[in-house]
Structure formats: structure tokens, C-alpha cells
Amino acid sequence: MTLDDEILDPADQLRGYTLQNAESGLGADYLKRRNVIRVRLEGEQFLLQAQDVEMVVEWIEALQAATNIALDLDERPMPRGPLFPRCVESF
């Protein structure tokens, strides 16, 4: 059974969040797990773990695109791409 097959009951929802003014990016400082995405919204922070780097990029792009269209046209900032730290080679 997949999520598409399940019927989600609105009564099961504890809280809803809006992506207006949300911030999302790579959780590079979180060292317990790899491929972590940090999402900050409405004063709370969520850490999401993706399967691989490709999925991290896809999720961050999707979250930032959704954030950019969540605001009214007059309030929207210019879109920005995901920022990733440079790899440092160890010798």
C-alpha cells in the first residue's frame, strides 16, 4: 500500500503549516546523518533526510519553488538556487 492508496483523514492532522516565508537548505552542520535538509517555518525547524544527494537537490528546489509561490506577487523575493558548501579535499 502506498500513500496514494491511503485515504487521509483530516481529523488525524495535528497541525498545518504554510510555506510563506519558509527557509530551506542543506543541513550541513547536522552531522548525525547524511543528506539532511533543514526547513524553518513558522518559528519551528524540521530536519528531513533524503535518500541521496540527488534527492536532496530535488527536495530543496521543490521546497524553495513552493516557498516562492506561497506569497502574494508583490511580496515575492527573487528566486535563488540551492547553496551547497564546497567539498574540501583531505590530504
Short mmCIF file of C-alpha atoms in Angstrom, two decimals, residues 18-25 29 38-46:
data_model
loop_
_atom_site.label_atom_id
_atom_site.label_comp_id
_atom_site.label_asym_id
_atom_site.label_seq_id
_atom_site.Cartn_x
_atom_site.Cartn_y
_atom_site.Cartn_z
CA THR A 18 2.31 27.39 5.44
CA LEU A 19 5.44 27.80 3.34
CA GLN A 20 5.12 31.59 3.38
CA ASN A 21 8.50 33.00 4.47
CA ALA A 22 9.91 29.49 4.93
CA GLU A 23 13.64 28.84 4.61
CA SER A 24 15.05 25.57 3.32
CA GLY A 25 18.52 24.39 2.57
CA ASP A 29 26.05 21.35 10.24
CA ARG A 38 16.74 21.85 7.08
CA VAL A 39 13.34 23.56 6.78
CA ARG A 40 12.46 26.52 9.01
CA LEU A 41 8.91 27.80 9.05
CA GLU A 42 6.56 29.48 11.48
CA GLY A 43 9.23 29.53 14.18
CA GLU A 44 9.89 25.80 14.02
CA GLN A 45 12.62 23.74 12.41
CA PHE A 46 12.33 20.40 10.66
#
